[in-house]
Short mmCIF file of C-alpha atoms in Angstrom, two decimals:
data_model
loop_
_atom_site.label_atom_id
_atom_site.label_comp_id
_atom_site.label_asym_id
_atom_site.label_seq_id
_atom_site.Cartn_x
_atom_site.Cartn_y
_atom_site.Cartn_z
CA MET A 1364 29.24 -17.42 22.70
CA THR A 1365 26.50 -18.18 25.17
CA ARG A 1366 27.17 -18.39 28.89
CA GLU A 1367 26.84 -22.16 28.59
CA ASP A 1368 29.38 -22.20 25.72
CA ILE A 1369 31.84 -20.20 27.82
CA LYS A 1370 31.41 -22.55 30.76
CA THR A 1371 32.06 -25.52 28.47
CA LEU A 1372 35.12 -23.77 27.03
CA ILE A 1373 36.64 -23.20 30.49
CA LEU A 1374 35.98 -26.77 31.58
CA GLU A 1375 37.48 -28.05 28.31
CA ILE A 1376 40.65 -26.05 28.92
CA ILE A 1377 40.90 -27.34 32.50
CA GLN A 1378 40.32 -30.88 31.24
CA ASP A 1379 43.23 -30.44 28.81
CA ILE A 1380 45.45 -29.30 31.69
CA ASP A 1381 44.37 -32.14 33.98
CA ASP A 1382 42.55 -35.06 32.43
CA GLU A 1383 41.76 -36.34 35.93
CA ALA A 1384 39.91 -33.16 36.92
CA ASP A 1385 36.58 -34.05 38.56
CA PHE A 1386 33.78 -31.62 37.71
CA ASP A 1387 30.94 -33.67 39.22
CA ASN A 1388 30.79 -31.74 42.47
CA LEU A 1389 32.17 -28.45 41.20
CA ASP A 1390 30.46 -25.45 42.78
CA PRO A 1391 30.48 -22.70 40.10
CA GLY A 1392 30.37 -20.03 42.79
CA LYS A 1393 33.46 -21.20 44.68
CA PRO A 1394 37.12 -20.72 43.70
CA LEU A 1395 38.33 -23.27 41.15
CA ARG A 1396 41.68 -23.55 42.96
CA ASP A 1397 39.98 -24.73 46.14
CA GLN A 1398 38.14 -27.49 44.33
CA LEU A 1399 40.54 -28.66 41.64
CA ASP A 1400 44.25 -29.50 41.50
CA LEU A 1401 45.18 -26.13 39.98
CA ASP A 1402 47.93 -23.67 40.84
CA SER A 1403 49.15 -20.35 39.50
CA MET A 1404 50.93 -21.94 36.54
CA ASP A 1405 47.71 -23.71 35.59
CA PHE A 1406 45.88 -20.37 35.61
CA LEU A 1407 48.50 -19.02 33.26
CA ASP A 1408 47.74 -22.04 31.06
CA ILE A 1409 44.07 -21.02 31.04
CA VAL A 1410 45.03 -17.46 30.09
CA MET A 1411 47.31 -18.75 27.31
CA GLU A 1412 44.64 -21.05 25.92
CA LEU A 1413 42.11 -18.19 25.79
CA ARG A 1414 44.75 -16.19 23.91
CA LYS A 1415 45.41 -19.02 21.47
CA ARG A 1416 41.79 -19.99 20.89
CA HIS A 1417 40.13 -16.54 20.92
CA GLN A 1418 42.96 -14.00 20.70
CA LEU A 1419 42.01 -12.64 24.13
CA GLN A 1420 44.69 -10.62 25.88
CA ILE A 1421 43.74 -10.75 29.54
CA PRO A 1422 45.67 -8.23 31.65
CA GLU A 1423 47.12 -9.45 34.94
CA ALA A 1424 44.87 -7.05 36.84
CA ASP A 1425 41.87 -9.01 35.57
CA TYR A 1426 43.11 -12.46 36.66
CA PRO A 1427 40.92 -12.39 39.82
CA HIS A 1428 37.91 -12.52 37.49
CA LEU A 1429 38.95 -16.06 36.59
CA ALA A 1430 38.70 -17.30 40.19
CA THR A 1431 35.36 -19.13 39.96
CA LEU A 1432 33.51 -20.69 37.06
CA ASN A 1433 30.72 -18.12 37.42
CA SER A 1434 33.13 -15.18 37.53
CA CYS A 1435 34.91 -16.56 34.45
CA VAL A 1436 31.62 -16.59 32.56
CA ASP A 1437 30.67 -13.09 33.77
CA TYR A 1438 34.05 -11.70 32.74
CA LEU A 1439 34.34 -13.48 29.40
CA GLU A 1440 30.73 -13.07 28.20
CA PRO A 1441 31.17 -9.53 26.80
CA LEU A 1442 34.64 -10.37 25.45
CA LEU A 1443 33.37 -13.44 23.58
CA LYS A 1444 29.98 -12.15 22.51
CA ASP A 1445 30.97 -12.30 18.82
CA ALA A 1446 32.97 -15.51 19.07
CA MET B 453 90.31 -45.05 47.71
CA ASN B 454 89.08 -45.14 51.26
CA THR B 455 88.64 -48.55 52.79
CA SER B 456 86.51 -47.84 55.88
CA THR B 457 82.90 -49.00 55.49
CA GLN B 458 81.79 -45.42 56.09
CA HIS B 459 83.69 -44.29 53.04
CA ARG B 460 83.16 -47.29 50.79
CA ILE B 461 80.41 -46.49 48.32
CA VAL B 462 77.98 -49.05 47.00
CA ILE B 463 75.15 -49.31 44.49
CA THR B 464 72.01 -50.81 45.98
CA GLY B 465 69.27 -50.10 43.46
CA VAL B 466 68.73 -49.29 39.82
CA GLY B 467 65.80 -47.96 37.82
CA LEU B 468 66.04 -47.60 34.09
CA ALA B 469 64.26 -46.80 30.86
CA SER B 470 66.03 -47.98 27.75
CA PRO B 471 64.87 -48.27 24.14
CA ASN B 472 64.58 -52.02 24.64
CA ALA B 473 63.34 -52.33 28.24
CA ASP B 474 61.86 -50.50 31.22
CA ASN B 475 63.45 -52.60 33.98
CA LYS B 476 66.83 -54.15 34.67
CA LYS B 477 65.72 -57.78 34.29
CA ASP B 478 64.25 -57.32 30.81
CA PHE B 479 67.16 -55.08 29.88
CA ARG B 480 69.66 -57.79 30.79
CA GLU B 481 67.72 -60.45 28.90
CA LYS B 482 67.47 -58.32 25.76
CA LEU B 483 71.18 -57.51 25.89
CA LEU B 484 72.18 -61.14 26.41
CA GLN B 485 70.02 -62.11 23.44
CA GLY B 486 71.41 -59.22 21.42
CA ILE B 487 68.00 -57.72 20.71
CA SER B 488 68.13 -54.20 19.31
CA GLY B 489 65.70 -51.54 20.53
CA ILE B 490 66.29 -49.21 17.59
CA GLN B 491 63.45 -48.10 15.33
CA GLU B 492 62.85 -45.52 12.64
CA ILE B 493 61.42 -42.18 13.73
CA ASP B 494 60.21 -39.17 11.76
CA LEU B 495 61.34 -35.82 13.14
CA ARG B 496 59.91 -32.37 12.49
CA TYR B 497 61.94 -30.62 9.75
CA PHE B 498 64.55 -33.40 9.69
CA GLY B 499 62.71 -36.47 8.43
CA LYS B 500 63.41 -40.12 9.09
CA ALA B 501 66.28 -41.52 11.11
CA PRO B 502 67.07 -44.60 13.18
CA ALA B 503 66.68 -43.81 16.89
CA GLY B 504 65.93 -45.28 20.28
CA ILE B 505 62.61 -44.41 21.95
CA CYS B 506 61.70 -45.59 25.44
CA THR B 507 58.38 -47.18 26.22
CA PHE B 508 57.61 -47.27 29.94
CA PRO B 509 54.60 -46.75 32.23
CA GLU B 510 54.84 -42.96 32.32
CA THR B 511 52.05 -42.45 34.84
CA LYS B 512 53.09 -45.22 37.24
CA HIS B 513 54.69 -42.76 39.65
CA ARG B 514 53.39 -39.34 38.55
CA LYS B 515 50.15 -37.93 37.16
CA LYS B 516 49.86 -37.14 33.48
CA LYS B 517 49.25 -33.50 34.46
CA GLU B 518 52.70 -33.30 36.04
CA ASN B 519 54.30 -35.07 33.09
CA ASN B 520 52.70 -32.52 30.74
CA ARG B 521 53.92 -29.64 32.86
CA GLY B 522 57.46 -30.98 33.16
CA THR B 523 59.92 -32.24 30.59
CA ARG B 524 60.46 -35.58 28.91
CA ALA B 525 63.74 -35.77 30.83
CA GLY B 526 61.86 -35.16 34.07
CA CYS B 527 59.32 -37.83 33.19
CA LEU B 528 62.10 -40.35 32.48
CA GLY B 529 63.97 -39.37 35.63
CA VAL B 530 60.99 -39.54 37.96
CA TYR B 531 60.11 -43.03 36.68
CA CYS B 532 63.69 -44.28 37.09
CA ALA B 533 64.19 -42.72 40.54
CA HIS B 534 61.05 -44.39 41.91
CA GLU B 535 62.00 -47.70 40.30
CA ALA B 536 65.52 -47.46 41.76
CA LEU B 537 64.10 -47.08 45.26
CA ILE B 538 61.82 -50.06 44.74
CA ASP B 539 64.75 -52.10 43.45
CA ALA B 540 66.79 -51.06 46.49
CA GLY B 541 63.98 -52.10 48.83
CA LEU B 542 64.40 -48.66 50.32
CA ASP B 543 61.62 -46.78 52.05
CA LEU B 544 62.66 -43.18 51.60
CA SER B 545 61.86 -42.41 55.24
CA TYR B 546 64.93 -44.47 56.19
CA TYR B 547 66.97 -41.34 55.43
CA ASP B 548 66.21 -37.74 56.42
CA PRO B 549 64.93 -36.06 53.25
CA ASP B 550 67.49 -33.26 53.65
CA ARG B 551 70.33 -35.80 53.73
CA ILE B 552 69.55 -37.18 50.27
CA GLY B 553 71.16 -35.74 47.15
CA VAL B 554 69.99 -36.02 43.56
CA TYR B 555 72.74 -35.79 40.93
CA ILE B 556 71.76 -36.19 37.30
CA GLY B 557 74.16 -36.27 34.37
CA LEU B 558 73.04 -34.53 31.21
CA THR B 559 74.62 -34.12 27.81
CA GLU B 560 72.37 -31.15 27.15
CA HIS B 561 69.04 -29.90 28.37
CA GLY B 562 66.52 -27.41 27.06
CA THR B 563 67.14 -27.99 23.38
CA VAL B 564 63.95 -29.99 22.93
CA GLU B 565 61.81 -27.51 24.87
CA THR B 566 63.23 -24.52 23.01
CA GLU B 567 62.73 -26.12 19.59
CA ASN B 568 59.16 -27.00 20.54
CA GLU B 569 58.44 -23.45 21.65
CA VAL B 570 59.90 -21.86 18.52
CA TYR B 571 57.70 -24.22 16.51
CA ASN B 572 54.72 -23.23 18.70
CA ILE B 573 55.12 -19.50 18.08
CA SER B 574 55.74 -20.13 14.38
CA ARG B 575 52.01 -20.92 14.25
CA TYR B 576 51.28 -17.45 15.70
CA ASN B 577 53.45 -15.40 13.34
CA TYR B 578 56.34 -15.59 15.80
CA ASP B 579 54.45 -13.45 18.32
CA THR B 580 56.28 -14.05 21.61
CA LYS B 581 53.07 -13.45 23.57
CA TYR B 582 52.38 -17.11 22.71
CA TRP B 583 55.69 -18.30 24.22
CA THR B 584 54.90 -20.56 27.17
CA HIS B 585 55.36 -19.55 30.80
CA HIS B 586 56.62 -23.13 31.34
CA HIS B 587 59.74 -22.49 29.28
CA ASN B 588 62.08 -21.32 32.05
CA PRO B 589 61.28 -23.97 34.67
CA ARG B 590 61.49 -26.59 31.96
CA THR B 591 64.86 -25.44 30.64
CA VAL B 592 66.82 -24.59 33.77
CA LEU B 593 69.67 -27.05 33.82
CA ASN B 594 68.65 -28.57 37.15
CA ASN B 595 65.18 -29.40 35.77
CA PRO B 596 65.36 -33.22 35.57
CA ALA B 597 67.00 -33.54 39.00
CA GLY B 598 64.56 -31.03 40.46
CA GLU B 599 61.54 -32.87 39.09
CA ILE B 600 62.80 -35.97 40.93
CA THR B 601 63.03 -34.08 44.24
CA MET B 602 59.51 -32.70 43.81
CA SER B 603 58.10 -36.13 43.07
CA LEU B 604 59.80 -37.75 46.07
CA GLY B 605 59.83 -34.91 48.62
CA ILE B 606 63.63 -34.90 48.79
CA THR B 607 64.93 -31.67 50.34
CA GLY B 608 68.68 -32.24 50.07
CA PRO B 609 70.78 -30.84 47.23
CA HIS B 610 69.87 -31.49 43.62
CA TYR B 611 71.66 -30.44 40.50
CA SER B 612 72.69 -31.59 37.09
CA ILE B 613 76.15 -32.52 35.95
CA GLY B 614 76.91 -31.31 32.45
CA ALA B 615 79.61 -33.55 31.05
CA ALA B 616 78.50 -34.33 27.50
CA CYS B 617 78.26 -38.08 27.03
CA ALA B 618 80.46 -38.75 30.06
CA ALA B 619 77.75 -37.23 32.26
CA GLY B 620 76.28 -40.46 33.63
CA ASN B 621 79.63 -41.59 35.02
CA ALA B 622 80.27 -38.04 36.26
CA ALA B 623 77.02 -38.08 38.25
CA LEU B 624 77.94 -41.37 39.93
CA ILE B 625 81.35 -39.94 40.80
CA GLN B 626 79.68 -36.83 42.22
CA ALA B 627 77.36 -38.96 44.33
CA ALA B 628 80.23 -41.04 45.69
CA GLN B 629 82.22 -37.94 46.57
CA MET B 630 79.30 -36.14 48.22
CA ILE B 631 78.59 -39.17 50.43
CA GLN B 632 82.28 -39.48 51.31
CA LEU B 633 82.39 -35.77 52.17
CA GLY B 634 79.38 -36.20 54.43
CA ASP B 635 77.35 -33.71 52.43
CA VAL B 636 74.60 -36.33 52.00
CA GLU B 637 73.97 -39.84 53.31
CA MET B 638 72.30 -41.31 50.26
CA ALA B 639 72.08 -40.25 46.65
CA LEU B 640 69.93 -40.86 43.64
CA ALA B 641 72.38 -40.48 40.79
CA GLY B 642 72.43 -41.30 37.13
CA GLY B 643 71.89 -39.86 33.70
CA ILE B 644 69.01 -38.88 31.47
CA SER B 645 68.68 -38.02 27.81
CA GLU B 646 65.72 -36.63 25.92
CA SER B 647 67.90 -35.63 22.94
CA VAL B 648 65.92 -37.80 20.59
CA GLY B 649 63.21 -35.11 20.60
CA SER B 650 65.50 -32.52 19.02
CA PHE B 651 65.72 -32.23 15.24
CA GLY B 652 68.72 -29.94 15.76
CA ILE B 653 70.78 -32.64 17.47
CA PHE B 654 70.10 -35.05 14.59
CA ALA B 655 70.83 -32.35 12.02
CA SER B 656 74.06 -31.38 13.74
CA PHE B 657 75.36 -34.96 13.82
CA LYS B 658 74.37 -35.32 10.17
CA ALA B 659 76.21 -32.12 9.30
CA GLN B 660 79.28 -33.65 10.98
CA ASN B 661 78.78 -36.79 8.85
CA ALA B 662 78.40 -38.64 12.15
CA LEU B 663 74.75 -39.74 12.06
CA ALA B 664 74.04 -43.40 11.34
CA GLU B 665 71.92 -44.39 8.36
CA ALA B 666 70.67 -47.87 7.51
CA ASP B 667 67.78 -49.48 5.65
CA ASP B 668 67.14 -51.65 8.69
CA PRO B 669 67.18 -49.41 11.80
CA GLN B 670 68.17 -52.37 13.98
CA LYS B 671 71.40 -52.66 11.98
CA ALA B 672 72.19 -48.94 12.22
CA SER B 673 74.17 -48.95 15.48
CA ARG B 674 77.29 -50.99 14.70
CA PRO B 675 80.39 -50.00 16.70
CA PHE B 676 83.59 -51.78 15.58
CA ASP B 677 82.03 -52.92 12.29
CA LEU B 678 83.66 -51.84 9.02
CA ASP B 679 80.24 -50.79 7.66
CA ARG B 680 79.39 -48.46 10.53
CA ASN B 681 78.47 -44.95 9.48
CA GLY B 682 77.75 -43.03 12.65
CA ILE B 683 75.79 -42.58 15.85
CA VAL B 684 72.23 -43.70 16.55
CA ILE B 685 70.65 -41.18 18.91
CA SER B 686 68.51 -42.60 21.71
CA GLU B 687 66.59 -41.33 24.66
CA GLY B 688 67.01 -43.12 27.95
CA ALA B 689 67.55 -42.81 31.65
CA CYS B 690 69.08 -44.73 34.49
CA VAL B 691 69.10 -43.74 38.16
CA TYR B 692 70.96 -45.57 40.93
CA VAL B 693 70.58 -45.64 44.69
CA ILE B 694 74.06 -44.90 46.06
CA GLU B 695 74.85 -45.40 49.75
CA SER B 696 77.82 -45.88 52.04
CA LEU B 697 78.64 -49.53 52.62
CA GLU B 698 78.05 -48.97 56.33
CA ARG B 699 74.47 -47.78 55.86
CA ALA B 700 73.74 -50.39 53.21
CA ILE B 701 74.88 -53.18 55.52
CA ALA B 702 72.93 -51.68 58.42
CA ARG B 703 69.68 -51.89 56.48
CA LYS B 704 70.57 -55.31 55.04
CA ALA B 705 70.48 -54.02 51.48
CA HIS B 706 71.30 -56.22 48.52
CA ILE B 707 74.51 -54.70 47.20
CA LEU B 708 74.74 -54.65 43.42
CA GLY B 709 78.34 -53.43 43.27
CA GLU B 710 80.93 -51.20 44.89
CA ILE B 711 82.38 -48.11 43.23
CA VAL B 712 86.10 -48.67 43.80
CA GLY B 713 87.72 -46.30 41.34
CA TYR B 714 87.04 -43.47 39.00
CA ALA B 715 88.73 -40.79 36.97
CA MET B 716 87.88 -37.91 34.68
CA ASN B 717 90.16 -35.81 32.52
CA SER B 718 90.15 -33.51 29.48
CA ASP B 719 91.69 -33.77 26.03
CA ALA B 720 92.24 -30.00 25.77
CA ARG B 721 92.54 -30.18 21.98
CA ASP B 722 89.40 -30.56 19.83
CA PHE B 723 85.67 -29.81 20.01
CA VAL B 724 84.51 -33.18 18.68
CA LEU B 725 87.38 -35.53 17.89
CA PRO B 726 88.21 -38.08 20.60
CA TYR B 727 91.79 -38.61 21.70
CA GLY B 728 92.95 -42.09 22.67
CA PRO B 729 96.08 -41.16 24.65
CA ARG B 730 94.00 -39.08 27.08
CA GLN B 731 91.40 -41.84 27.32
CA ALA B 732 94.20 -44.23 28.23
CA GLU B 733 95.44 -41.83 30.92
CA CYS B 734 91.91 -41.67 32.29
CA MET B 735 91.61 -45.47 32.52
CA ARG B 736 95.06 -45.73 34.14
CA LEU B 737 94.18 -43.11 36.75
CA ALA B 738 90.96 -44.94 37.63
CA LEU B 739 92.92 -48.20 37.97
CA ARG B 740 95.55 -46.54 40.15
CA ARG B 741 92.93 -45.02 42.44
CA ALA B 742 91.24 -48.41 42.72
CA GLY B 743 94.55 -50.06 43.53
CA LEU B 744 94.04 -52.45 40.62
CA GLN B 745 96.13 -53.71 37.73
CA PRO B 746 94.70 -53.90 34.19
CA ALA B 747 94.52 -57.69 34.47
CA ASP B 748 92.19 -57.28 37.47
CA ILE B 749 89.50 -55.87 35.17
CA ASP B 750 87.24 -58.64 33.91
CA LEU B 751 85.08 -56.55 31.58
CA ILE B 752 85.43 -53.20 29.84
CA ASN B 753 82.25 -51.50 28.68
CA THR B 754 83.37 -49.43 25.71
CA HIS B 755 82.01 -46.01 24.92
CA ALA B 756 82.37 -46.64 21.15
CA THR B 757 79.50 -44.97 19.33
CA GLY B 758 79.90 -46.29 15.81
CA THR B 759 82.05 -43.53 14.36
CA LYS B 760 85.25 -44.67 12.69
CA GLN B 761 87.61 -42.36 14.54
CA GLY B 762 85.92 -42.71 17.92
CA ASP B 763 85.91 -46.50 17.82
CA ILE B 764 89.53 -46.72 16.68
CA GLU B 765 90.81 -44.20 19.24
CA GLU B 766 89.17 -46.08 22.10
CA CYS B 767 90.50 -49.43 20.86
CA LYS B 768 94.01 -47.94 20.69
CA ALA B 769 93.62 -46.70 24.25
CA ILE B 770 92.39 -50.08 25.47
CA ARG B 771 95.25 -51.88 23.69
CA GLU B 772 97.73 -49.51 25.28
CA VAL B 773 96.43 -49.98 28.82
CA PHE B 774 95.27 -53.58 28.62
CA GLY B 775 97.97 -55.01 26.34
CA ASP B 776 99.08 -57.33 29.11
CA ALA B 777 95.57 -58.29 30.13
CA PRO B 778 94.43 -60.72 27.42
CA SER B 779 91.68 -62.19 29.58
CA THR B 780 89.80 -58.90 29.98
CA TYR B 781 86.54 -59.02 28.04
CA VAL B 782 85.30 -56.05 26.03
CA ASN B 783 81.74 -55.29 24.97
CA ASN B 784 79.51 -52.47 23.76
CA THR B 785 75.90 -51.79 24.70
CA LYS B 786 75.23 -49.01 22.18
CA SER B 787 75.04 -51.63 19.45
CA CYS B 788 71.71 -52.69 21.02
CA ILE B 789 70.29 -49.43 22.37
CA GLY B 790 72.03 -46.65 20.44
CA HIS B 791 73.72 -43.72 22.11
CA ALA B 792 71.68 -42.50 25.06
CA MET B 793 73.96 -39.48 25.51
CA GLY B 794 73.97 -38.37 29.16
CA ALA B 795 72.35 -41.67 30.13
CA ALA B 796 74.74 -43.80 28.08
CA GLY B 797 77.35 -44.61 30.69
CA VAL B 798 74.89 -45.40 33.45
CA LEU B 799 72.56 -47.44 31.25
CA GLU B 800 75.51 -49.42 29.92
CA LEU B 801 76.72 -50.08 33.46
CA ALA B 802 73.22 -51.28 34.38
CA GLY B 803 73.34 -53.65 31.43
CA ASN B 804 76.61 -55.15 32.63
CA LEU B 805 76.18 -55.13 36.43
CA PRO B 806 74.14 -58.37 36.43
CA ALA B 807 77.32 -60.08 35.16
CA PHE B 808 78.41 -60.13 38.81
CA GLU B 809 75.65 -62.66 39.35
CA ASP B 810 75.31 -64.53 36.05
CA ASN B 811 78.98 -64.22 34.95
CA LEU B 812 77.87 -63.68 31.35
CA VAL B 813 79.12 -60.96 29.03
CA HIS B 814 76.46 -59.56 26.75
CA PRO B 815 77.47 -59.24 23.12
CA THR B 816 78.23 -56.31 20.89
CA ILE B 817 75.78 -56.90 18.04
CA ASN B 818 75.91 -55.96 14.36
CA ILE B 819 79.55 -56.93 13.93
CA ASP B 820 79.34 -58.52 10.49
CA HIS B 821 82.72 -57.33 9.27
CA LEU B 822 84.96 -56.49 12.20
CA ASP B 823 87.22 -53.51 11.58
CA PRO B 824 90.75 -54.95 11.98
CA GLU B 825 91.68 -51.81 13.90
CA CYS B 826 89.03 -52.74 16.48
CA ASP B 827 90.00 -56.41 16.74
CA LEU B 828 90.57 -56.50 20.49
CA PRO B 829 91.56 -59.92 21.87
CA ASN B 830 88.42 -60.54 23.92
CA LEU B 831 85.82 -58.46 22.14
CA VAL B 832 82.48 -60.21 22.67
CA ALA B 833 80.84 -60.11 19.26
CA ASN B 834 77.25 -61.07 18.37
CA THR B 835 76.84 -63.87 20.94
CA ALA B 836 77.01 -63.70 24.73
CA VAL B 837 79.98 -65.38 26.41
CA ASP B 838 80.08 -67.27 29.69
CA ALA B 839 83.13 -65.73 31.32
CA GLY B 840 83.11 -68.07 34.29
CA SER B 841 83.59 -65.19 36.68
CA ILE B 842 83.09 -61.43 36.40
CA SER B 843 84.14 -59.45 39.46
CA VAL B 844 85.35 -56.05 38.20
CA ILE B 845 83.90 -53.84 35.45
CA LEU B 846 85.49 -50.75 33.97
CA ASN B 847 82.91 -48.43 32.43
CA ASN B 848 84.16 -45.95 29.82
CA SER B 849 82.24 -42.83 28.80
CA PHE B 850 83.67 -40.02 26.72
CA GLY B 851 82.17 -36.84 25.36
CA MET B 852 82.45 -33.80 23.13
CA VAL B 853 84.79 -30.93 23.84
CA GLY B 854 87.23 -33.54 25.07
CA ILE B 855 85.87 -35.04 28.30
CA ASN B 856 86.74 -38.56 29.43
CA SER B 857 85.53 -40.71 32.31
CA ALA B 858 86.26 -44.19 33.59
CA LEU B 859 84.40 -45.79 36.47
CA ILE B 860 85.40 -49.07 38.10
CA VAL B 861 82.78 -51.15 39.91
CA ARG B 862 83.60 -54.32 41.82
CA LYS B 863 81.36 -57.16 42.88
CA TYR B 864 80.67 -56.90 46.57
CA ILE B 865 81.54 -59.92 48.63
CA ALA B 866 80.48 -59.71 52.26
#
């Protein structure tokens, strides 16, 4: 997957969680939780969807890597390079 | 029953979702016209069955995101709670949020969510790593009541009342008692059922030979009819605003009815079979507590679900208690909407409460060949009746493992 593919994947998952999520002014360098209506249960939804779609097992210690859109892409790029 | 205005308990608002309506006005009209809300559904593993499904504006009071996170029962309950407050003309800030209680009657809860999750992991070779983190908050028994508090910012007590299909009445009784005790000042109370989403509940009734079948789903729910063959399972919800008479008068509320008597008891004999003598005792106790005679009751809403034994037992009980009350009308709402389980009693009461204003008794539909054992003197069959005056309703709800309830509501006259 390219970095752009991974970004699209994350936004797709968030869209499935909240179809009213507004990405127009999303700053990819700032925490998703500060900009969208997401809480800890929603982040677990993101983790579960990555498991279901790409068999990724993300350990709890790595959850901080999912804080911003950019950090998501950085963290997932090597894990999804063959996806 | 207490007679001071502080301890008299009244109903001032109702919100509902029924298989044939999403508000009390349409619900009443459909019931008076005898219009069934039953359709055929196709369930995972089980197949086709007649059932009642509610159509209502699910995102009117809560975002789709929250509905997806919560349960169907929560979605139904949140809609009805908001609608009840609107109907009551009640701005929630009138009461302190920690002085409001939410009491929701449930027949069961968590079955649907658990079945869904087992199905979900079946697609991942039953690997429990794919089991959702939402499972526990969705299946705790207080879930539907708790979702209502979260939606409305209510910080008083909330919990569910598990009382099988007597649960709706039980929740209203709980609300009345908690207000009388001073534990809360106002309550949102009622019943909810999402059972229609569970193949296991259908399969279990079928295994008991108690699930209705019919070529025309709208003819499937037929209490008191010789050709009945079981229960039609429905989803549904109904939530009431319950207040003390004193507070209702103080805010100039329109009072829909006063809870003047109630009783609950147990058969203590069988897991599923109803028992008329205990039902009769329950009705008598409610009458005694209300200080009323059988002849004072203008209308009995029957619990009858369309099973032979259940219908006959209840009719025996009514004959025994109301033998000297030939002018008391009898009807049945399940014939139109099916059996809404934990919501049944409260939905049925909501269908009959408008009789205090229009004095009509809605019919029991689908009685083509009345079972002689159910031939009660004033059973309203197939066509609505103008009773002239309806001032007191007795609402029966009974449930499995031998639980009975009777609630008496009187028209309020200032």
